[in-house]
XYZ file of C-alpha atoms in Angstrom:
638
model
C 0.000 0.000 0.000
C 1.297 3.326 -1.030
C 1.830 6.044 1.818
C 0.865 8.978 -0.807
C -2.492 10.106 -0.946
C -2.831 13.116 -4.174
C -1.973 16.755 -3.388
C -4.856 19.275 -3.704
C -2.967 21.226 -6.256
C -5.903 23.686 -5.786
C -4.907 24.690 -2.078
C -1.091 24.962 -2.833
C -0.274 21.676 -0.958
C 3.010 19.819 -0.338
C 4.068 17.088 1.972
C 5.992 17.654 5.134
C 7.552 15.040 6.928
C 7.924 14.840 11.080
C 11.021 13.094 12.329
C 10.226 12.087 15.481
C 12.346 12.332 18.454
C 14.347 9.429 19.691
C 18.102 8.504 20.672
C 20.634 8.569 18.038
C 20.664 5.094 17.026
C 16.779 4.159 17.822
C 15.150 3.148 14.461
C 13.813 6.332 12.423
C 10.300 6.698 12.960
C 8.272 9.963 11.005
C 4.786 11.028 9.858
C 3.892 12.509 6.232
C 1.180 14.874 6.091
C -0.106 17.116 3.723
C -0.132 21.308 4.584
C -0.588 24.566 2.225
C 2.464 25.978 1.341
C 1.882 29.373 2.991
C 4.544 32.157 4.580
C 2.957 31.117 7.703
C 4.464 27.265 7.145
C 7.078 26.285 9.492
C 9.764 23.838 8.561
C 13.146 22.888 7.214
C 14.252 22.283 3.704
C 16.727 19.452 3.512
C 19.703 19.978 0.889
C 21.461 16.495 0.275
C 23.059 14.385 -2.088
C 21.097 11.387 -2.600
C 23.779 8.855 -3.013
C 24.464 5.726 -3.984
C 20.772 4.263 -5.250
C 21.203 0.868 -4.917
C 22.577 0.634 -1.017
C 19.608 1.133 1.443
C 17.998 1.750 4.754
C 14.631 1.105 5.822
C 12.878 3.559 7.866
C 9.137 3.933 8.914
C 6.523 6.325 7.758
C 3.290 6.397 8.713
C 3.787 2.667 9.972
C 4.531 1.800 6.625
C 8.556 0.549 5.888
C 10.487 2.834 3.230
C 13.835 2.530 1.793
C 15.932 5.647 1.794
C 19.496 5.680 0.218
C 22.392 5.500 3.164
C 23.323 9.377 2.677
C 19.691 10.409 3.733
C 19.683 8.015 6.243
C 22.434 9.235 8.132
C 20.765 12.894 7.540
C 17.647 11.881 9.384
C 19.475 10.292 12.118
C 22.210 13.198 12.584
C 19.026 15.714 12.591
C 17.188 14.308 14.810
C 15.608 15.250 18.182
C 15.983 13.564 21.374
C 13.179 16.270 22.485
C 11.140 17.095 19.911
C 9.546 15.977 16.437
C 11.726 18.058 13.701
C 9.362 18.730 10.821
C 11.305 18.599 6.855
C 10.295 18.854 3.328
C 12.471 16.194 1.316
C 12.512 15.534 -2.372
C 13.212 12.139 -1.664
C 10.103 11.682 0.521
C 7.787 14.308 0.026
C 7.495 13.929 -3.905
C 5.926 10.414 -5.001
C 8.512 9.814 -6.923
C 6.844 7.549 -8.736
C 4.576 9.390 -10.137
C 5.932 11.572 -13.273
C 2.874 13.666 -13.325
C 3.345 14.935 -9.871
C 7.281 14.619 -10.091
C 7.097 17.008 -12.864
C 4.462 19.730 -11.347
C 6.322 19.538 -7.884
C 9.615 20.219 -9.440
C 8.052 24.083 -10.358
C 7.239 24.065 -6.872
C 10.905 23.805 -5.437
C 11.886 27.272 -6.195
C 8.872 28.555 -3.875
C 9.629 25.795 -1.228
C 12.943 27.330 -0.744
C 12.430 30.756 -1.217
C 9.619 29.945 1.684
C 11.289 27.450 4.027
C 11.704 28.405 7.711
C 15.508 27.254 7.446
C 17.311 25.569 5.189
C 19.782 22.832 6.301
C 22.615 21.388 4.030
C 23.816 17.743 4.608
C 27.582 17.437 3.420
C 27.886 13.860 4.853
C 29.430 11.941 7.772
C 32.511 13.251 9.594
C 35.457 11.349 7.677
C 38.725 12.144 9.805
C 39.079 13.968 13.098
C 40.150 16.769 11.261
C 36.409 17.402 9.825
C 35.920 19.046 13.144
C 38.643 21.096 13.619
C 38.229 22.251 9.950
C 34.259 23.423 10.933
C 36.262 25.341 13.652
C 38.428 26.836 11.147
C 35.414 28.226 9.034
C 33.949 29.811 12.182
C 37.463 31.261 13.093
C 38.121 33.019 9.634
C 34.245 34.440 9.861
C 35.696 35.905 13.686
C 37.217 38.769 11.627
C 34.173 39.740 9.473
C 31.378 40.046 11.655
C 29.048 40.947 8.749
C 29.242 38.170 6.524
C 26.587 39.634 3.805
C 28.699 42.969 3.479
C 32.025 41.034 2.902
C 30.207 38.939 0.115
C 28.817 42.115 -1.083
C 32.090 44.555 -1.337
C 34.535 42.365 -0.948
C 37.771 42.264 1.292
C 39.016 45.204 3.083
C 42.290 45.242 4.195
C 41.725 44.673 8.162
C 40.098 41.628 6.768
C 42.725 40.546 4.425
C 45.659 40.796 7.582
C 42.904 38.588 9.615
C 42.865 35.789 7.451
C 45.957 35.861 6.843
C 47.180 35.622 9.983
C 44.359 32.724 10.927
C 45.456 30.572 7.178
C 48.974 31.065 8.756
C 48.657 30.005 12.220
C 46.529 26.436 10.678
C 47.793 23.301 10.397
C 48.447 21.522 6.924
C 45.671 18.667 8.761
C 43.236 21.447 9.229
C 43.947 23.144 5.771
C 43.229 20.354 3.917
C 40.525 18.970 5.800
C 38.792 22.305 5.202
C 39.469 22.167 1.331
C 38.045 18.056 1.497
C 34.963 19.703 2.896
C 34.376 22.143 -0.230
C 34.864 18.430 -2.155
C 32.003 16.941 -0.747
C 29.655 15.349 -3.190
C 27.082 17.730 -2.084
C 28.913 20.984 -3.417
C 28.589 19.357 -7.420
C 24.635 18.447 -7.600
C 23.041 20.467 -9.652
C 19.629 20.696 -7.788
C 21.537 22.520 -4.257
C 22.614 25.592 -6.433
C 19.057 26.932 -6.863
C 18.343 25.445 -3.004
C 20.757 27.535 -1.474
C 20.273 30.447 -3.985
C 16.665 30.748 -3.261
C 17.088 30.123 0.709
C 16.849 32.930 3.092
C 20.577 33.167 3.326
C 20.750 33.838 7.318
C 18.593 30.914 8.110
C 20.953 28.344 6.437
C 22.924 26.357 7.908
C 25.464 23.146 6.789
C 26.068 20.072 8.833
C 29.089 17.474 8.488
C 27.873 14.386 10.996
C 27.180 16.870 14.400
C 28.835 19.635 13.474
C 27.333 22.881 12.110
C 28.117 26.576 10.584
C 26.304 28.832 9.087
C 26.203 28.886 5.071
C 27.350 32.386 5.107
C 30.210 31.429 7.075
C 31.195 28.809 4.349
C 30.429 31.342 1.593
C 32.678 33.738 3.478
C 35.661 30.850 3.569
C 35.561 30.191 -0.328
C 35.889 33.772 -0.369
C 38.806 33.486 1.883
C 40.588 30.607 0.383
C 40.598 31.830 -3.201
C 41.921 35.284 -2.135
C 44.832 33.490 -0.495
C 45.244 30.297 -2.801
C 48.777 30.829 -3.021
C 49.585 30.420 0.672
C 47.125 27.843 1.219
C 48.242 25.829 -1.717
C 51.689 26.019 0.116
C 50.859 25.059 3.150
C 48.920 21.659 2.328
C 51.587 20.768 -0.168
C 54.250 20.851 2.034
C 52.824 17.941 3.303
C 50.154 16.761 1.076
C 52.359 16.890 -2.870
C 48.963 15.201 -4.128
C 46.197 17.123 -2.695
C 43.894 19.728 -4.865
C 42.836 22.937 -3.521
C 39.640 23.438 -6.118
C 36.412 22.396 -4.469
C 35.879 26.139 -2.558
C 35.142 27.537 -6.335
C 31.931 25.501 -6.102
C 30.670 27.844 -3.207
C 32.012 30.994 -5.201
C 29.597 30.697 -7.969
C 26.995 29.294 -6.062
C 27.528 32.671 -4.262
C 26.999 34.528 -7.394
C 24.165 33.251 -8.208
C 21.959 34.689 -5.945
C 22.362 37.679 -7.628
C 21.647 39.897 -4.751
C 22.372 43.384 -6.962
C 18.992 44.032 -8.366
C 20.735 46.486 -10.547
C 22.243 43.965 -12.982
C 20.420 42.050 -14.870
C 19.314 38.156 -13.799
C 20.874 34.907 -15.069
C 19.384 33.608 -17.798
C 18.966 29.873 -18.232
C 21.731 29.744 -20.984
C 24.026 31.445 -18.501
C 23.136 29.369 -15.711
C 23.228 25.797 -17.555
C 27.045 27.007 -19.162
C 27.885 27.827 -15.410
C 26.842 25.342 -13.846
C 27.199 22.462 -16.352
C 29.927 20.272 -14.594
C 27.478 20.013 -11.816
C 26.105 16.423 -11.106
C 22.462 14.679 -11.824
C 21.468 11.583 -11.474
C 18.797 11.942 -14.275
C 20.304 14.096 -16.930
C 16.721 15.602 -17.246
C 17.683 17.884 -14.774
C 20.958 19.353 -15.820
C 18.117 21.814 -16.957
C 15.151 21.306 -14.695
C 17.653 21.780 -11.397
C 18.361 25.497 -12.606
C 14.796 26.695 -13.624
C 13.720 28.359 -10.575
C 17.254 30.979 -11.048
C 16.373 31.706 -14.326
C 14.955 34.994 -15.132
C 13.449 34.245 -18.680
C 12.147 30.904 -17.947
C 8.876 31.848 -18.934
C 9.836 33.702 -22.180
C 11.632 30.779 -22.790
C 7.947 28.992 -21.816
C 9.885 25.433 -20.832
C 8.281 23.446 -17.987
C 9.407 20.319 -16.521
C 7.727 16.839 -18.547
C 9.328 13.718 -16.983
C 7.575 11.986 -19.831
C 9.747 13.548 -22.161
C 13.196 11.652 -23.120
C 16.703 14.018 -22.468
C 17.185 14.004 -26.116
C 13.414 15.259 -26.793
C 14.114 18.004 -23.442
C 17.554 19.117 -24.756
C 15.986 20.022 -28.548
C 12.410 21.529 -27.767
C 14.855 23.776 -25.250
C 17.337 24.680 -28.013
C 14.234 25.423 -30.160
C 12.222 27.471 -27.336
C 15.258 29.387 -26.982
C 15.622 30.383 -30.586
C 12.102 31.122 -30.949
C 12.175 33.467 -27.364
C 15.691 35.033 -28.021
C 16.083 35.200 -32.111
C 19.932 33.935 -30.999
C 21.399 31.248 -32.054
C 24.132 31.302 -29.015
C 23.241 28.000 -27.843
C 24.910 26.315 -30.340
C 28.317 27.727 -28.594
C 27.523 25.379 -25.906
C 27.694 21.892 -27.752
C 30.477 20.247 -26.192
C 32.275 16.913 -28.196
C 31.948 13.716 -27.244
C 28.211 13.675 -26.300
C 26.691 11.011 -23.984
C 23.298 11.466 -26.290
C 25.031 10.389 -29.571
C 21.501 10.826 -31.488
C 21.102 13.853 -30.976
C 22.547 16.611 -33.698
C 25.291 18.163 -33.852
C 23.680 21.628 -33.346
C 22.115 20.650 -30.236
C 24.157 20.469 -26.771
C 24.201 17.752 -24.641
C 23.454 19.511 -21.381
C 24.390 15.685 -19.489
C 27.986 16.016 -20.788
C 30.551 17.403 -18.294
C 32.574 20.543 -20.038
C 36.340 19.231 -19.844
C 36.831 21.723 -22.288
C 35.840 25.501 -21.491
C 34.491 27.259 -24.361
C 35.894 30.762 -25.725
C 32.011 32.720 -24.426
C 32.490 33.987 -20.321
C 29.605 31.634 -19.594
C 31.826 28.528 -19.829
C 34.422 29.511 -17.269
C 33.964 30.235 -13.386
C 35.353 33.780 -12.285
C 36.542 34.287 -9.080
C 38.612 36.686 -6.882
C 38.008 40.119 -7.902
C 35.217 39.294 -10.086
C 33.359 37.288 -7.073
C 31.121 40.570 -6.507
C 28.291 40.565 -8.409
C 27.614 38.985 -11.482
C 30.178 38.113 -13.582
C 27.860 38.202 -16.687
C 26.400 41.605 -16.338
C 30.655 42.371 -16.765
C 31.241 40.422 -20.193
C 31.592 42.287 -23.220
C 29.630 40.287 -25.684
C 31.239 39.378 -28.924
C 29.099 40.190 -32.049
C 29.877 37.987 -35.054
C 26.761 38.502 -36.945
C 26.280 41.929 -35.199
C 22.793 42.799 -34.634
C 20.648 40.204 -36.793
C 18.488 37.907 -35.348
C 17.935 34.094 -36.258
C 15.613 33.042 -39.430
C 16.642 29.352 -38.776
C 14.248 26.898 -39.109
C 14.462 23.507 -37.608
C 12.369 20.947 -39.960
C 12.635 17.621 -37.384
C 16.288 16.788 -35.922
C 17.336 19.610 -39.049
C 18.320 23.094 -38.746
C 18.648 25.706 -41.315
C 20.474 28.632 -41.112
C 21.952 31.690 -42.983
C 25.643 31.587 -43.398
C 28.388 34.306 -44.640
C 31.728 32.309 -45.384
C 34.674 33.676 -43.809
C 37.399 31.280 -44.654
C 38.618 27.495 -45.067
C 41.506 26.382 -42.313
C 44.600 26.063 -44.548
C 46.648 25.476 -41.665
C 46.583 24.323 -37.663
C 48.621 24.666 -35.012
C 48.752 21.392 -32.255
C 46.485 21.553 -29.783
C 47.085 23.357 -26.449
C 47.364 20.382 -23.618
C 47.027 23.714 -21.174
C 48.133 24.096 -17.503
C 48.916 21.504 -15.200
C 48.865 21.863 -11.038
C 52.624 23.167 -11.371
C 51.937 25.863 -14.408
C 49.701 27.745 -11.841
C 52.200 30.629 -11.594
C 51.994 31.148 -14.753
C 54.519 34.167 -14.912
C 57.410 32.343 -13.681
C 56.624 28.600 -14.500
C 56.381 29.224 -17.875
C 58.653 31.808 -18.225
C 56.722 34.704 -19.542
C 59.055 37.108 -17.301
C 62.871 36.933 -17.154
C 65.150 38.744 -14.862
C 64.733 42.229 -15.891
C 61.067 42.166 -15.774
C 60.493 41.508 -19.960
C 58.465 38.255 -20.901
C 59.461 35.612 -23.393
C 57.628 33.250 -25.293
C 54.807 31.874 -22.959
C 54.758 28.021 -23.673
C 55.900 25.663 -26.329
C 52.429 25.236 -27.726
C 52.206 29.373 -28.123
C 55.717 29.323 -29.216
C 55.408 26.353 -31.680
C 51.430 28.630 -32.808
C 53.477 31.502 -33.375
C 56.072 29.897 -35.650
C 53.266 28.609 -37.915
C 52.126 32.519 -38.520
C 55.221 33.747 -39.448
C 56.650 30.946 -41.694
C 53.212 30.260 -43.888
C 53.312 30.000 -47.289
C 50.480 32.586 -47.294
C 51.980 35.157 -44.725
C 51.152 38.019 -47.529
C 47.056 37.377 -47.149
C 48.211 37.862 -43.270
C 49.925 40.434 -43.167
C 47.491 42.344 -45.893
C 44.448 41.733 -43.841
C 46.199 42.816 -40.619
C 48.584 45.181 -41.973
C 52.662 44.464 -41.590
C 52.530 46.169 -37.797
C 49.671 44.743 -36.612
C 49.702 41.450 -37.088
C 51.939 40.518 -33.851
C 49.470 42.567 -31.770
C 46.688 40.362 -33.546
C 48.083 37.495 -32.919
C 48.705 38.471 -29.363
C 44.949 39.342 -28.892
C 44.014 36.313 -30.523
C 45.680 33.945 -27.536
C 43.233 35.867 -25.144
C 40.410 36.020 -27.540
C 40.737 40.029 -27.330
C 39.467 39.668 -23.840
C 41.138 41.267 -20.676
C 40.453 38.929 -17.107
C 37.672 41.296 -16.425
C 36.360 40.240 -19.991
C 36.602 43.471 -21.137
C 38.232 44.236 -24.469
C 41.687 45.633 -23.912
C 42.721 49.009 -24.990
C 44.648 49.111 -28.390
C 48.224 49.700 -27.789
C 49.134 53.396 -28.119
C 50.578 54.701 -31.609
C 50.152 51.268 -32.967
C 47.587 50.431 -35.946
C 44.476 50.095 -36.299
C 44.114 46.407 -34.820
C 42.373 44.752 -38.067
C 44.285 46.234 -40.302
C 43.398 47.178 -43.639
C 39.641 45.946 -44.748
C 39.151 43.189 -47.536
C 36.296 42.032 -49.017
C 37.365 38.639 -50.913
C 34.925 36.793 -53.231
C 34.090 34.008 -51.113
C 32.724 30.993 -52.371
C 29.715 29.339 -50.209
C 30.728 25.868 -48.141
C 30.079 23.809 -51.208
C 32.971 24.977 -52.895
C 35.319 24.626 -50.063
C 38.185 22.893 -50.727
C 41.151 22.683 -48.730
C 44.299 25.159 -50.304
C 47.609 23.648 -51.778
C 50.308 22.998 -49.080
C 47.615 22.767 -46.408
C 49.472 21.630 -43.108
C 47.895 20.305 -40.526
C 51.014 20.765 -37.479
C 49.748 17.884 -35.157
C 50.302 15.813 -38.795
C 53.647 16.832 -39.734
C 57.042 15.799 -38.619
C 57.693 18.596 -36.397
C 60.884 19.877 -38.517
C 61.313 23.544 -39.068
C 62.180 24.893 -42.081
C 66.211 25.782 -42.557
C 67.108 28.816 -41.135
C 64.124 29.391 -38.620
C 64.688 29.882 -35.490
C 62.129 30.124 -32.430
C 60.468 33.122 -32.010
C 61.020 35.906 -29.405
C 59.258 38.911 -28.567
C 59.398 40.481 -25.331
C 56.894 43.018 -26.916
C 54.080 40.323 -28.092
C 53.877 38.657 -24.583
C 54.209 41.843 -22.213
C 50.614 42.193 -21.393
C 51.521 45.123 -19.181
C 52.844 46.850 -22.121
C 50.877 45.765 -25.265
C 47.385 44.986 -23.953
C 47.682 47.035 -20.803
C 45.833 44.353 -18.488
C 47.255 43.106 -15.297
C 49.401 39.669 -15.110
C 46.570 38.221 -12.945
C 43.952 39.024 -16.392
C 46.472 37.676 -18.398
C 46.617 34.164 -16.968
C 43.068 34.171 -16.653
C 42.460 34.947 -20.336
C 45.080 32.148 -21.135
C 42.133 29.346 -20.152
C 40.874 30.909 -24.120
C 43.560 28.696 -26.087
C 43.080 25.435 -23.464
C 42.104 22.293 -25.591
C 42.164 24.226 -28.866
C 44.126 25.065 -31.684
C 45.205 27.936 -33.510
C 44.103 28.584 -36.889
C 45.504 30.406 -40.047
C 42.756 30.624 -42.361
C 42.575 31.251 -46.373
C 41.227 34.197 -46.502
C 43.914 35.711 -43.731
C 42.262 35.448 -40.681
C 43.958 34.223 -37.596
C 41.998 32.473 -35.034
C 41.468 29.763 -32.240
C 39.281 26.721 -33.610
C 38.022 23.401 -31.422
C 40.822 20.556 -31.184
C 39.258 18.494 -33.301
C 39.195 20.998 -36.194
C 40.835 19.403 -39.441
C 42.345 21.329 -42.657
C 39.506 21.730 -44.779
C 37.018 22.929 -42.502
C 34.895 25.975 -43.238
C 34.609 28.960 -40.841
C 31.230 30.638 -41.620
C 29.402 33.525 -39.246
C 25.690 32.022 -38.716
C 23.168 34.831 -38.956
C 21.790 35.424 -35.296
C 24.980 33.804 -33.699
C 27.521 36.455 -31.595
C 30.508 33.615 -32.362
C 31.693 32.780 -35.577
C 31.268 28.548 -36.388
C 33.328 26.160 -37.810
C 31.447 23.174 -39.357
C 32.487 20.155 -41.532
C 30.991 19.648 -44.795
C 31.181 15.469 -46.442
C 29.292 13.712 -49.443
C 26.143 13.763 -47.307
C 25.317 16.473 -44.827
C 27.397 19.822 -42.850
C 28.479 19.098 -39.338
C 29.011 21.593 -36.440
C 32.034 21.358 -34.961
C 32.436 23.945 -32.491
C 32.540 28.173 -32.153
C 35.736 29.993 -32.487
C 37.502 33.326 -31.798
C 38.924 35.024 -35.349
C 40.675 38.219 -35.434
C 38.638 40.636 -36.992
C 35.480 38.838 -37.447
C 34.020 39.077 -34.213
C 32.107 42.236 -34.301
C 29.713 41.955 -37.229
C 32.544 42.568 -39.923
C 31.853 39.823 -42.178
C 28.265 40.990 -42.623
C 28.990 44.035 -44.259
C 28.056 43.764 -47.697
C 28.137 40.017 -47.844
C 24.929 37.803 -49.420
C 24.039 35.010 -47.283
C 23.620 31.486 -48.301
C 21.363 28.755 -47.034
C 23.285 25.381 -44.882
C 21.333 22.363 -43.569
C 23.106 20.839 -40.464
């Protein structure tokens, strides 16, 4: 017999569940009962991971036997009274999860459960090591020296703060640094569904539990803040002991931070933003890689999406991409596919919003921002890039087809290998890979820039180069082109006094449509060729092209963030000229086109049967609207 009777959607109703009081290992014993979702409502919100699915625990509801997975188990038992009946709402429980019809109307319903919620408790887990509680300790120690969490998270660090955690990061133990970092690893801190949970909760009534020990979620916020302000010293610190240990998981609390979005002068996250963000967040059904972020998104009902458990995640993922087109007239959400997909059916247009991003994408959306950039949003700070500048999308997608409007911009004559990007060690960027000597000048960044660099100035085609770019320009091109002409605040750098105009002299090519692409003779493809350099070439230095203080006037700490651009791609040398970055698993012969609607140019793969996306790109001076002056458009099926 099922312990669910129906909700009276009519009268607002959810479940609640009471945990009755008992000792700490007495069996769990709680009643479910139905109540109208009010202000007046008192209770808790759980935030958990659910855990392994197949290991479980029986507990009793209404008299009836349940199996829970372990993790909420040991919830309910660590939250328990000894006094009193504790009353919760959780998913797990209080959603017949059985039944899609209700899953998917209760899953609107979240966003106001939260928002509503008396408090809002977080479950990280069990306490590991002994060091879990000293390193609960250590959060309410750093929060000592700001006694107004909100205003820190707000304005940021002054410097009375700064000397306070310094001195408390200083006096702790490598045990308790670590420890603390382990606890910003916690399953909990990647599930998707918690970022909208804490996001929505009243921010001063939430708290986060390890086994018995609690602090408040501003606390924690406060201690992300903390530990990426001071990575350097913490890093050093824990790896004096610990060579092998990671200090990443507090990043997870800085953008959940962001997200509440608590300047109500800049504009709200929209889902786009918010799925790009958050997409290497976890889900047990890859449904809700998009459901789990509708109640932050500002245009979700422009966008006109609601949750359909019904639906499959292939069916989900391309009414979205269509809904957005349709609400929007952009075509941006292409920039988001991400190669190899888990849905392999689904086209190549579409993303896969169940694929984790190992590779970052060239748009702000794709990359977390912290430090300086942790006030606010760091959206409402991007300068947008305008490919196709300010037409909107006439595609039309005829089944698992889309159509869209293309201008040509060039087929890849040549590639550069692919950048492998930072390791753990490359971190200080400015000495580890040598872009400063002695005196203060930089030298050639890395071997992949170095080996990029070479490519430009010994192609066969270096006149269409230096004629679209003009013969002083194109080293500050190609320098702009590593960062994708975006500063660390994401702001486009300011030219570099008494130098040219950055693109150079202005060409307008007859350009032949994709069909006619065909790859140029002596097309070299670098990660192809034997690696030899040509007689007489030598490796290239520049102090000039990689002082960033100097050229692009941005600070080293904007330069190394900008360098994340070039990770897992390749640069490109195109026929028509252009320079550019390109996907990794761009080949010679592909097309670069700018899709009307789109703010990123495309490359896409044409063979005998059909044109396949392949990815977006960055290419110097065709990323504000340039190649749609006085072009014609042409029609492409993908």
């Amino acid at each position: 017999m099922s312990i669910y009777t129906p909700l009276d959607t009519g009268r607002n109703e959810i479940r609640l569940l009471d945990i009755q009081p008992a000792s700490f290992d007495a069996p769990i014993r709680c009643d479910l009962w139905h109540a109208e979702l009010t202000p007046g409502l008192t209770f808790t919100a759980l935030s958990y991971t659910w855990g392994d699915p197949i290991i479980r625990k029986t507990i009793t509801i209404n008299g009836a036997s349940m199996e829970v997975t372990v993790n909420l188990f040991d919830a309910l038992q660590h939250m328990r009274s000894a006094d009193e009946a504790r009353t919760f709402w959780i998913d797990a429980v209080c959603i017949d999860q059985e039944n899609l019809e209700e899953r998917s109307a209760q899953v609107l319903r979240m966003c106001d459960i939260y928002t509503m919620a008396t408090k809002v408790e977080v479950w990280l887990g069990r306490e590991e090591s002994e060091h879990d509680a000293e390193a609960m300790t250590l959060i309410q120690e750093l929060c000592e020296a700001t006694p107004d969490a909100e205003e820190v998270l707000a304005k940021g660090l002054n410097e009375k703060h700064r000397e306070e955690f310094l001195f408390r990061f200083a006096e702790s133990s490598s045990e308790k640094l670590r420890a603390l970092c382990r606890l910003f690893k916690r399953p909990w801190w990647t599930r998707i569904w918690v970022v909208q949970e804490l996001s929505l909760a009243k921010q001063d009534r939430a708290v986060v539990r390890c086994g018995k020990h609690t602090a408040p979620w501003l606390e924690f916020l406060v201690a992300a803040y903390a530990i990426d302000n001071f990575w350097d010293m913490v890093c050093g610190i824990i790896w004096n002991k610990y060579q092998d240990e990671t200090v990443e998981g507090h990043q997870h609390g800085i953008r959940m931070a962001q997200c509440r979005n608590v300047d109500s002068t800049l504009p709200g996250f929209t889902l786009l933003e918010l799925l790009n963000q958050h997409r290497d967040c976890a889900a047990t059904d890859p449904r809700d890689k998009v459901y789990g972020l509708l109640g932050l998104a500002g245009d979700v009902k422009t966008i006109g999406l609601t949750p359909s458990y019904t639906s499959t995640p292939k069916e989900i993922y391309i009414d979205l991409f269509q809904r957005h087109i349709r609400a929007t007239g952009s075509l941006d959400m292409i920039c988001s596919v991400r190669f190899p997909k888990n849905i392999e059916e689904l086209p190549s247009w579409a993303p896969d919003w169940s694929t984790d991003q190992t590779v970052p994408g060239i748009c702000i959306n794709d990359r977390y921002i912290g430090g300086n950039n942790f006030q606010g949003s760091p959206i409402a700070q991007f300068e947008k890039y305008c490919a196709s500048g300010d037409t909107s999308s006439d595609a039309s997608l005829p089944g698992d087809a889309m159509i869209v409007s293309i201008v040509h911009v060039g087929t890849i004559s040549y590639l550069g290998q692919v950048d492998p990007g930072m390791t753990v060690e490359d971190l200080d960027i400015m000495d580890t890979l040598g872009m400063v000597d002695e005196e203060g000048y930089s030298g050639s960044i890395s071997q992949t820039f170095n080996e990029w660099c070479n490519l430009m100035l010994k192609c066969p085609e270096w006149d269409k180069i230096e004629a679209r770019y003009g013969r002083e320009g194109v080293l500050e091109a190609f320098c702009r082109t590593l960062i994708g002409d975006r500063n660390g605040r994401m702001m486009r750098p300011v030219a570099d006094p008494g130098s040219e105009d950055e693109d150079g002299e202005t060409h307008d090519d007859d350009m032949t449509d994709i069909e006619d692409d065909e790859p140029s003779e002596g097309s070299k493809d670098a990660a192809n060729s034997d690696g030899e350099q040509e007689e007489g070439f030598t490796d290239f230095r520049d102090t000039r092209l990689f002082s960033p203080m100097e050229m692009l006037n941005i600070t080293n700490e904007d330069y190394r963030s900008c360098l994340q651009i070039s990770y897992g791609k390749r640069f490109a040398l195109l026929d028509s000229g252009h320079i550019g970055i390109v996907p990794g698993h761009s080949i010679v012969g592909d097309s670069v086109v700018v899709v009307v609607g789109c703010s990123m140019p495309l490359v896409v793969q044409k063979s005998a049967t059909k044109t396949t996306f392949v990815g977006e790109c960055y290419v110097h001076g065709a990323m504000n609207g340039e190649a749609m002056v006085g072009r014609r458009t042409s029609l492409v099926l993908l």
